Amino acid sequence: MRKTSLALAVAASTLGLSQMASADLIGDTKVSLEARNFYFNRDFREGAGQSKQEEWAQGFILRMNSGFTEGTVGFGADAIGMYGFKLDSGDGASGSGLLVPDRSGGSQDNYSGLAVAAKAKVSNSTLRVGQMQFKNQAIGSSDSRLLPQIFRGGNLVSQEIEGLTLDVGYLDEVNNRNSQDYEDMTLNTYSFSGIQFKGVNQSNEFIFAGGNYKLTNDLTAGYYYSNLEDMYKQHSFNLVHVLPLGDKQSLKTDLRYARSTDDGQSNVDNKAFGAMVTYALSGHSFGIGYQQMDGDTGFAYIGGTDPFLVNYVQIGNFAAKDEKSWQARYDFNFASIGIPGLTFMTRYLTGDNIDRGAGVSEGREWERNTDIAYVFQDGALKNLGVRWRNATMRNNFSRNVDENRLIVSYTLPLM
């Protein structure tokens, strides 16, 4: 595994920007520090092996996004500094993903990371080169633990045409959320995905190209092509429509389809369809979702990332081979009754028809999630957020799980 030497080199190269600083470069710079305290408990309800994963850790995330220098081509830099340390990780309870594993089967006391990206802007197009996070149909960096997942590469985003966003990227390494090293990427595997490999599950090249176009004020279409070298190729389509229904009412329809095939070293063959319809009334939201997998394998995506699936939730992805799943979801924003900052979400998902192999009954699973969060709006505790995430997962093919996450975060704007 390779260390963060490239990040340091990029950081050094961007220091020269300080001599080109303009009012826009400094004046448009945003700097914030997030302190994230994270308690994670996953209780395996039965079966042999580790009985639970339980860890408590403190993390700090410093984010800096500069403006751009003046001129036809504007230059700048973005940076993310990360540091996390262990507060508690009992014997035999590690593996939560909060901390870096050690060779004894436990967790390291602390870890850190630095992500720096140089950037250049011409008109409404911006090129970034270095380390960064991504969130699009092709790839979603995970930020569901103590420190975020970071990728190394380049990214060009162009918005030259009104309503159209074009997005192109090339990545070669990843620093996962419980790691302090940059390494090659992998193709994610999970229970009954059906995914197999001819060689090593490892790749040092991921490319994507696509974008979104706002067809009307209410309708947006998206398409991305992506390729994890030697592992899979994917075409992803998305259509989102928001229908206004009157005062404080709307109906949102989110349709997703992805076609994934192998790229020489795997057997990936998947068609994934997903639909989510959400009715919003004042602070209430009621959603119904459906997801279906077809083909010789389940859905394909980079290891450790958040896949672009409507039924990807706290524990499960409901994307096993041939799986069909439903979701019912309810959200309430208490700002609608005069309590801004307080939100509530609960959902229930059930999946079946999972191909477990010849002569074996179909796989079935269900998961229930609850998420309650509050962010203080003013006073001495302004910007302090408290979130409790609870999940229960049951199935007929692996160990059942009860999970709780308690996250206390405070974001301090510095510039």
Short mmCIF file of N, CA, C and O in Angstrom, two decimals, residues 59-173:
data_model
loop_
_atom_site.label_atom_id
_atom_site.label_comp_id
_atom_site.label_asym_id
_atom_site.label_seq_id
_atom_site.Cartn_x
_atom_site.Cartn_y
_atom_site.Cartn_z
N GLY A 59 -13.40 12.14 15.97
CA GLY A 59 -12.75 12.55 14.74
C GLY A 59 -12.82 14.05 14.52
O GLY A 59 -13.72 14.73 15.05
N PHE A 60 -11.87 14.57 13.76
CA PHE A 60 -11.84 15.98 13.39
C PHE A 60 -11.62 16.07 11.87
O PHE A 60 -10.74 15.41 11.33
N ILE A 61 -12.45 16.87 11.21
CA ILE A 61 -12.38 17.03 9.76
C ILE A 61 -12.29 18.52 9.45
O ILE A 61 -13.24 19.28 9.68
N LEU A 62 -11.14 18.95 8.94
CA LEU A 62 -10.92 20.34 8.56
C LEU A 62 -11.05 20.45 7.05
O LEU A 62 -10.33 19.79 6.30
N ARG A 63 -12.00 21.28 6.59
CA ARG A 63 -12.25 21.44 5.17
C ARG A 63 -11.91 22.86 4.73
O ARG A 63 -12.32 23.83 5.39
N MET A 64 -11.19 22.97 3.61
CA MET A 64 -10.86 24.26 3.04
C MET A 64 -11.16 24.23 1.55
O MET A 64 -10.68 23.37 0.82
N ASN A 65 -12.00 25.16 1.09
CA ASN A 65 -12.30 25.31 -0.33
C ASN A 65 -12.01 26.75 -0.71
O ASN A 65 -12.70 27.67 -0.28
N SER A 66 -10.94 26.94 -1.48
CA SER A 66 -10.53 28.30 -1.84
C SER A 66 -11.39 28.86 -2.96
O SER A 66 -12.11 28.13 -3.65
N GLY A 67 -11.30 30.16 -3.16
CA GLY A 67 -11.84 30.78 -4.35
C GLY A 67 -10.86 30.58 -5.49
O GLY A 67 -10.01 29.68 -5.45
N PHE A 68 -10.94 31.45 -6.51
CA PHE A 68 -10.05 31.34 -7.67
C PHE A 68 -9.34 32.67 -7.91
O PHE A 68 -9.87 33.74 -7.61
N THR A 69 -8.14 32.58 -8.44
CA THR A 69 -7.42 33.78 -8.82
C THR A 69 -8.12 34.44 -10.00
O THR A 69 -8.89 33.82 -10.73
N GLU A 70 -7.84 35.72 -10.22
CA GLU A 70 -8.44 36.44 -11.32
C GLU A 70 -7.76 36.05 -12.64
O GLU A 70 -6.67 35.50 -12.66
N GLY A 71 -8.45 36.32 -13.74
CA GLY A 71 -7.89 36.02 -15.06
C GLY A 71 -8.76 35.06 -15.82
O GLY A 71 -9.75 34.50 -15.31
N THR A 72 -8.39 34.82 -17.07
CA THR A 72 -9.14 33.90 -17.92
C THR A 72 -9.19 32.51 -17.30
O THR A 72 -10.21 31.84 -17.31
N VAL A 73 -8.04 32.09 -16.76
CA VAL A 73 -7.96 30.83 -16.03
C VAL A 73 -7.75 31.14 -14.56
O VAL A 73 -6.76 31.78 -14.19
N GLY A 74 -8.68 30.74 -13.71
CA GLY A 74 -8.54 30.94 -12.28
C GLY A 74 -8.01 29.70 -11.61
O GLY A 74 -8.38 28.57 -11.98
N PHE A 75 -7.10 29.88 -10.64
CA PHE A 75 -6.50 28.75 -9.95
C PHE A 75 -6.87 28.79 -8.46
O PHE A 75 -7.09 29.86 -7.89
N GLY A 76 -6.91 27.62 -7.85
CA GLY A 76 -7.21 27.52 -6.43
C GLY A 76 -6.85 26.14 -5.92
O GLY A 76 -6.19 25.35 -6.59
N ALA A 77 -7.30 25.85 -4.71
CA ALA A 77 -7.01 24.55 -4.10
C ALA A 77 -8.08 24.21 -3.07
O ALA A 77 -8.65 25.09 -2.43
N ASP A 78 -8.36 22.92 -2.92
CA ASP A 78 -9.24 22.40 -1.89
C ASP A 78 -8.45 21.43 -1.02
O ASP A 78 -7.53 20.77 -1.52
N ALA A 79 -8.80 21.34 0.24
CA ALA A 79 -8.08 20.42 1.13
C ALA A 79 -9.00 19.89 2.20
O ALA A 79 -9.94 20.57 2.65
N ILE A 80 -8.74 18.65 2.61
CA ILE A 80 -9.44 18.02 3.73
C ILE A 80 -8.38 17.41 4.63
O ILE A 80 -7.65 16.51 4.22
N GLY A 81 -8.29 17.90 5.86
CA GLY A 81 -7.39 17.32 6.86
C GLY A 81 -8.20 16.49 7.84
O GLY A 81 -9.23 16.95 8.35
N MET A 82 -7.78 15.27 8.11
CA MET A 82 -8.57 14.34 8.93
C MET A 82 -7.73 13.72 10.04
O MET A 82 -6.58 13.34 9.83
N TYR A 83 -8.32 13.63 11.22
CA TYR A 83 -7.66 12.96 12.33
C TYR A 83 -8.71 12.28 13.21
O TYR A 83 -9.74 12.88 13.54
N GLY A 84 -8.47 11.01 13.54
CA GLY A 84 -9.38 10.27 14.39
C GLY A 84 -8.63 9.49 15.45
O GLY A 84 -7.51 9.03 15.22
N PHE A 85 -9.23 9.35 16.63
CA PHE A 85 -8.58 8.57 17.68
C PHE A 85 -9.60 7.77 18.47
O PHE A 85 -10.78 8.12 18.56
N LYS A 86 -9.12 6.67 19.04
CA LYS A 86 -9.97 5.72 19.76
C LYS A 86 -10.29 6.21 21.15
O LYS A 86 -9.40 6.64 21.89
N LEU A 87 -11.55 6.14 21.52
CA LEU A 87 -11.97 6.38 22.89
C LEU A 87 -12.23 5.07 23.61
O LEU A 87 -11.93 4.94 24.79
N ASP A 88 -12.77 4.09 22.88
CA ASP A 88 -13.00 2.78 23.48
C ASP A 88 -13.18 1.74 22.38
O ASP A 88 -13.90 1.99 21.40
N SER A 89 -12.55 0.61 22.53
CA SER A 89 -12.71 -0.52 21.63
C SER A 89 -12.30 -1.76 22.39
O SER A 89 -11.12 -2.11 22.47
N GLY A 90 -13.30 -2.43 22.99
CA GLY A 90 -13.02 -3.57 23.84
C GLY A 90 -12.49 -4.76 23.07
O GLY A 90 -12.61 -4.86 21.85
N ASP A 91 -11.88 -5.71 23.80
CA ASP A 91 -11.33 -6.91 23.19
C ASP A 91 -12.42 -7.68 22.46
O ASP A 91 -13.49 -7.94 23.00
N GLY A 92 -12.15 -8.02 21.20
CA GLY A 92 -13.09 -8.81 20.43
C GLY A 92 -14.26 -8.04 19.88
O GLY A 92 -15.18 -8.64 19.32
N ALA A 93 -14.28 -6.71 20.03
CA ALA A 93 -15.43 -5.92 19.58
C ALA A 93 -15.07 -4.94 18.47
O ALA A 93 -15.85 -4.05 18.16
N SER A 94 -13.89 -5.08 17.87
CA SER A 94 -13.47 -4.17 16.81
C SER A 94 -14.14 -4.55 15.49
O SER A 94 -14.90 -5.50 15.42
N GLY A 95 -13.81 -3.79 14.44
CA GLY A 95 -14.34 -4.09 13.12
C GLY A 95 -15.54 -3.27 12.73
O GLY A 95 -16.23 -3.59 11.75
N SER A 96 -15.82 -2.20 13.45
CA SER A 96 -16.98 -1.36 13.16
C SER A 96 -16.78 -0.49 11.93
O SER A 96 -17.74 0.04 11.38
N GLY A 97 -15.54 -0.29 11.51
CA GLY A 97 -15.25 0.62 10.41
C GLY A 97 -14.91 2.02 10.88
O GLY A 97 -14.57 2.88 10.07
N LEU A 98 -14.98 2.26 12.20
CA LEU A 98 -14.63 3.59 12.72
C LEU A 98 -13.13 3.81 12.76
O LEU A 98 -12.66 4.93 12.58
N LEU A 99 -12.38 2.74 13.05
CA LEU A 99 -10.94 2.84 13.30
C LEU A 99 -10.16 1.90 12.39
O LEU A 99 -10.72 0.96 11.82
N VAL A 100 -8.87 2.15 12.27
CA VAL A 100 -8.00 1.32 11.44
C VAL A 100 -7.69 0.01 12.17
O VAL A 100 -7.26 0.04 13.32
N PRO A 101 -7.92 -1.15 11.54
CA PRO A 101 -7.60 -2.42 12.18
C PRO A 101 -6.10 -2.56 12.42
O PRO A 101 -5.28 -2.02 11.67
N ASP A 102 -5.74 -3.27 13.50
CA ASP A 102 -4.32 -3.58 13.71
C ASP A 102 -4.09 -5.07 13.49
O ASP A 102 -5.03 -5.84 13.25
N ARG A 103 -2.85 -5.50 13.56
CA ARG A 103 -2.50 -6.88 13.21
C ARG A 103 -2.97 -7.89 14.24
O ARG A 103 -3.06 -9.08 13.95
N SER A 104 -3.33 -7.43 15.45
CA SER A 104 -3.76 -8.35 16.50
C SER A 104 -5.25 -8.61 16.46
O SER A 104 -5.79 -9.36 17.28
N GLY A 105 -5.96 -7.97 15.52
CA GLY A 105 -7.40 -8.13 15.44
C GLY A 105 -8.16 -7.03 16.14
O GLY A 105 -9.40 -7.02 16.13
N GLY A 106 -7.44 -6.07 16.72
CA GLY A 106 -8.07 -4.93 17.36
C GLY A 106 -8.04 -3.71 16.47
O GLY A 106 -8.06 -3.81 15.25
N SER A 107 -7.96 -2.52 17.09
CA SER A 107 -7.94 -1.27 16.34
C SER A 107 -6.78 -0.40 16.79
O SER A 107 -6.39 -0.40 17.97
N GLN A 108 -6.24 0.38 15.86
CA GLN A 108 -5.17 1.30 16.18
C GLN A 108 -5.70 2.47 17.02
O GLN A 108 -6.89 2.81 16.95
N ASP A 109 -4.81 3.07 17.79
CA ASP A 109 -5.23 4.15 18.70
C ASP A 109 -5.63 5.42 17.97
O ASP A 109 -6.50 6.16 18.43
N ASN A 110 -5.01 5.69 16.82
CA ASN A 110 -5.34 6.90 16.08
C ASN A 110 -4.93 6.75 14.62
O ASN A 110 -4.15 5.85 14.27
N TYR A 111 -5.44 7.62 13.79
CA TYR A 111 -5.06 7.64 12.38
C TYR A 111 -5.38 9.01 11.81
O TYR A 111 -6.13 9.79 12.41
N SER A 112 -4.78 9.31 10.66
CA SER A 112 -4.94 10.63 10.07
C SER A 112 -4.85 10.55 8.56
O SER A 112 -4.42 9.53 8.00
N GLY A 113 -5.24 11.62 7.90
CA GLY A 113 -5.16 11.67 6.45
C GLY A 113 -5.19 13.10 5.96
O GLY A 113 -5.67 14.00 6.65
N LEU A 114 -4.65 13.30 4.77
CA LEU A 114 -4.64 14.62 4.14
C LEU A 114 -5.04 14.46 2.68
O LEU A 114 -4.48 13.65 1.96
N ALA A 115 -6.03 15.22 2.27
CA ALA A 115 -6.47 15.21 0.87
C ALA A 115 -6.35 16.62 0.33
O ALA A 115 -6.96 17.55 0.87
N VAL A 116 -5.58 16.78 -0.74
CA VAL A 116 -5.38 18.09 -1.35
C VAL A 116 -5.63 17.99 -2.85
O VAL A 116 -5.14 17.06 -3.50
N ALA A 117 -6.39 18.92 -3.39
CA ALA A 117 -6.65 18.94 -4.83
C ALA A 117 -6.42 20.35 -5.36
O ALA A 117 -6.97 21.32 -4.85
N ALA A 118 -5.57 20.46 -6.38
CA ALA A 118 -5.41 21.72 -7.09
C ALA A 118 -6.56 21.86 -8.08
O ALA A 118 -7.07 20.86 -8.60
N LYS A 119 -6.99 23.08 -8.34
CA LYS A 119 -8.11 23.26 -9.24
C LYS A 119 -7.90 24.46 -10.15
O LYS A 119 -7.20 25.42 -9.80
N ALA A 120 -8.51 24.38 -11.33
CA ALA A 120 -8.44 25.47 -12.31
C ALA A 120 -9.82 25.65 -12.91
O ALA A 120 -10.52 24.67 -13.19
N LYS A 121 -10.19 26.91 -13.14
CA LYS A 121 -11.53 27.21 -13.64
C LYS A 121 -11.45 28.11 -14.87
O LYS A 121 -10.77 29.13 -14.86
N VAL A 122 -12.16 27.72 -15.92
CA VAL A 122 -12.32 28.53 -17.13
C VAL A 122 -13.81 28.65 -17.38
O VAL A 122 -14.51 27.63 -17.53
N SER A 123 -14.31 29.87 -17.39
CA SER A 123 -15.74 30.10 -17.57
C SER A 123 -16.50 29.34 -16.50
O SER A 123 -16.27 29.54 -15.31
N ASN A 124 -17.37 28.41 -16.89
CA ASN A 124 -18.14 27.63 -15.94
C ASN A 124 -17.70 26.17 -15.89
O ASN A 124 -18.49 25.28 -15.58
N SER A 125 -16.44 25.92 -16.20
CA SER A 125 -15.86 24.58 -16.15
C SER A 125 -14.71 24.54 -15.16
O SER A 125 -13.85 25.42 -15.17
N THR A 126 -14.70 23.52 -14.29
CA THR A 126 -13.68 23.42 -13.25
C THR A 126 -13.00 22.06 -13.30
O THR A 126 -13.68 21.01 -13.32
N LEU A 127 -11.68 22.07 -13.31
CA LEU A 127 -10.87 20.86 -13.29
C LEU A 127 -10.20 20.75 -11.92
O LEU A 127 -9.57 21.71 -11.46
N ARG A 128 -10.32 19.59 -11.28
CA ARG A 128 -9.65 19.31 -10.02
C ARG A 128 -8.74 18.10 -10.18
O ARG A 128 -9.14 17.10 -10.79
N VAL A 129 -7.54 18.19 -9.62
CA VAL A 129 -6.57 17.08 -9.68
C VAL A 129 -5.99 16.89 -8.29
O VAL A 129 -5.47 17.83 -7.70
N GLY A 130 -6.11 15.67 -7.77
CA GLY A 130 -5.59 15.39 -6.43
C GLY A 130 -6.49 14.40 -5.72
O GLY A 130 -6.94 13.41 -6.32
N GLN A 131 -6.78 14.67 -4.46
CA GLN A 131 -7.64 13.79 -3.66
C GLN A 131 -8.95 14.49 -3.34
O GLN A 131 -8.94 15.66 -2.96
N MET A 132 -10.06 13.77 -3.47
CA MET A 132 -11.37 14.41 -3.30
C MET A 132 -12.46 13.37 -3.06
O MET A 132 -12.24 12.16 -3.23
N GLN A 133 -13.64 13.84 -2.68
CA GLN A 133 -14.82 13.01 -2.54
C GLN A 133 -15.69 13.14 -3.80
O GLN A 133 -15.62 14.15 -4.50
N PHE A 134 -16.51 12.11 -4.04
CA PHE A 134 -17.40 12.11 -5.20
C PHE A 134 -18.81 11.72 -4.78
O PHE A 134 -19.01 10.93 -3.86
N LYS A 135 -19.81 12.28 -5.48
CA LYS A 135 -21.21 11.92 -5.23
C LYS A 135 -21.98 12.09 -6.53
O LYS A 135 -22.45 13.17 -6.87
N ASN A 136 -22.08 11.00 -7.30
CA ASN A 136 -22.86 11.02 -8.53
C ASN A 136 -23.39 9.62 -8.79
O ASN A 136 -23.24 8.71 -7.96
N GLN A 137 -24.04 9.40 -9.94
CA GLN A 137 -24.62 8.10 -10.26
C GLN A 137 -23.59 6.99 -10.37
O GLN A 137 -23.91 5.82 -10.12
N ALA A 138 -22.37 7.33 -10.74
CA ALA A 138 -21.34 6.32 -10.98
C ALA A 138 -20.59 5.94 -9.71
O ALA A 138 -20.17 4.79 -9.56
N ILE A 139 -20.41 6.90 -8.80
CA ILE A 139 -19.62 6.65 -7.60
C ILE A 139 -20.02 7.59 -6.48
O ILE A 139 -20.23 8.79 -6.70
N GLY A 140 -20.16 7.03 -5.27
CA GLY A 140 -20.50 7.83 -4.10
C GLY A 140 -19.56 7.54 -2.95
O GLY A 140 -19.57 6.45 -2.37
N SER A 141 -18.69 8.50 -2.62
CA SER A 141 -17.75 8.33 -1.50
C SER A 141 -18.53 8.17 -0.20
O SER A 141 -19.42 8.97 0.10
N SER A 142 -18.21 7.16 0.58
CA SER A 142 -18.91 6.92 1.83
C SER A 142 -18.43 7.89 2.92
O SER A 142 -17.24 8.11 3.09
N ASP A 143 -19.40 8.44 3.65
CA ASP A 143 -19.09 9.30 4.79
C ASP A 143 -19.95 8.90 5.98
O ASP A 143 -20.41 9.73 6.75
N SER A 144 -20.17 7.59 6.13
CA SER A 144 -21.07 7.09 7.16
C SER A 144 -20.36 6.54 8.39
O SER A 144 -20.96 5.83 9.20
N ARG A 145 -19.06 6.85 8.53
CA ARG A 145 -18.32 6.47 9.72
C ARG A 145 -17.61 7.71 10.27
O ARG A 145 -18.11 8.81 10.12
N LEU A 146 -16.46 7.52 10.89
CA LEU A 146 -15.79 8.63 11.57
C LEU A 146 -15.19 9.63 10.59
O LEU A 146 -15.38 10.85 10.71
N LEU A 147 -14.45 9.12 9.59
CA LEU A 147 -13.80 9.96 8.59
C LEU A 147 -14.24 9.54 7.20
O LEU A 147 -14.57 8.38 6.97
N PRO A 148 -14.27 10.45 6.24
CA PRO A 148 -14.80 10.13 4.91
C PRO A 148 -13.84 9.33 4.05
O PRO A 148 -12.62 9.33 4.26
N GLN A 149 -14.41 8.65 3.05
CA GLN A 149 -13.64 7.93 2.04
C GLN A 149 -13.18 8.93 0.98
O GLN A 149 -13.95 9.75 0.51
N ILE A 150 -11.90 8.84 0.60
CA ILE A 150 -11.29 9.79 -0.34
C ILE A 150 -10.70 9.03 -1.53
O ILE A 150 -10.07 7.97 -1.37
N PHE A 151 -10.87 9.59 -2.74
CA PHE A 151 -10.28 9.01 -3.94
C PHE A 151 -9.23 9.94 -4.52
O PHE A 151 -9.31 11.17 -4.36
N ARG A 152 -8.25 9.37 -5.22
CA ARG A 152 -7.21 10.14 -5.88
C ARG A 152 -7.42 10.09 -7.39
O ARG A 152 -7.64 9.01 -7.95
N GLY A 153 -7.34 11.26 -8.02
CA GLY A 153 -7.50 11.29 -9.47
C GLY A 153 -7.79 12.68 -9.97
O GLY A 153 -7.30 13.68 -9.42
N GLY A 154 -8.58 12.77 -11.02
CA GLY A 154 -8.93 14.05 -11.62
C GLY A 154 -10.41 14.09 -11.94
O GLY A 154 -11.03 13.05 -12.20
N ASN A 155 -10.99 15.30 -11.95
CA ASN A 155 -12.41 15.46 -12.19
C ASN A 155 -12.68 16.78 -12.90
O ASN A 155 -12.20 17.83 -12.46
N LEU A 156 -13.41 16.72 -13.99
CA LEU A 156 -13.81 17.91 -14.74
C LEU A 156 -15.32 18.04 -14.70
O LEU A 156 -16.04 17.12 -15.11
N VAL A 157 -15.82 19.17 -14.20
CA VAL A 157 -17.25 19.45 -14.16
C VAL A 157 -17.50 20.71 -14.99
O VAL A 157 -16.89 21.75 -14.74
N SER A 158 -18.40 20.60 -15.96
CA SER A 158 -18.68 21.71 -16.87
C SER A 158 -20.16 22.06 -16.85
O SER A 158 -21.02 21.17 -16.93
N GLN A 159 -20.45 23.36 -16.75
CA GLN A 159 -21.82 23.86 -16.77
C GLN A 159 -21.94 25.02 -17.75
O GLN A 159 -22.50 26.06 -17.44
N GLU A 160 -21.43 24.82 -18.93
CA GLU A 160 -21.42 25.86 -19.95
C GLU A 160 -22.79 26.08 -20.57
O GLU A 160 -23.09 27.17 -21.05
N ILE A 161 -23.60 25.05 -20.60
CA ILE A 161 -24.95 25.14 -21.18
C ILE A 161 -25.95 25.17 -20.04
O ILE A 161 -25.90 24.33 -19.14
N GLU A 162 -26.86 26.11 -20.08
CA GLU A 162 -27.84 26.25 -19.01
C GLU A 162 -28.66 24.96 -18.83
O GLU A 162 -29.19 24.40 -19.79
N GLY A 163 -28.70 24.50 -17.60
CA GLY A 163 -29.45 23.29 -17.28
C GLY A 163 -28.69 22.00 -17.46
O GLY A 163 -29.17 20.93 -17.04
N LEU A 164 -27.50 22.05 -18.08
CA LEU A 164 -26.72 20.85 -18.35
C LEU A 164 -25.44 20.84 -17.51
O LEU A 164 -24.67 21.80 -17.54
N THR A 165 -25.22 19.77 -16.77
CA THR A 165 -23.98 19.56 -16.02
C THR A 165 -23.28 18.32 -16.56
O THR A 165 -23.85 17.22 -16.54
N LEU A 166 -22.05 18.48 -17.06
CA LEU A 166 -21.24 17.38 -17.55
C LEU A 166 -20.16 17.06 -16.53
O LEU A 166 -19.57 17.96 -15.93
N ASP A 167 -19.90 15.77 -16.34
CA ASP A 167 -19.04 15.32 -15.24
C ASP A 167 -18.16 14.18 -15.74
O ASP A 167 -18.68 13.12 -16.14
N VAL A 168 -16.83 14.37 -15.73
CA VAL A 168 -15.89 13.35 -16.20
C VAL A 168 -14.82 13.14 -15.15
O VAL A 168 -14.34 14.11 -14.54
N GLY A 169 -14.45 11.88 -14.90
CA GLY A 169 -13.45 11.62 -13.87
C GLY A 169 -12.57 10.43 -14.18
O GLY A 169 -12.96 9.51 -14.91
N TYR A 170 -11.35 10.47 -13.63
CA TYR A 170 -10.40 9.36 -13.71
C TYR A 170 -9.81 9.17 -12.31
O TYR A 170 -9.27 10.12 -11.72
N LEU A 171 -9.92 7.96 -11.75
CA LEU A 171 -9.43 7.67 -10.41
C LEU A 171 -8.48 6.48 -10.45
O LEU A 171 -8.67 5.55 -11.24
N ASP A 172 -7.46 6.52 -9.57
CA ASP A 172 -6.53 5.39 -9.56
C ASP A 172 -6.31 4.78 -8.18
O ASP A 172 -5.82 3.66 -8.08
N GLU A 173 -6.70 5.48 -7.10
CA GLU A 173 -6.50 4.93 -5.77
C GLU A 173 -7.57 5.43 -4.82
O GLU A 173 -8.23 6.44 -5.07
#
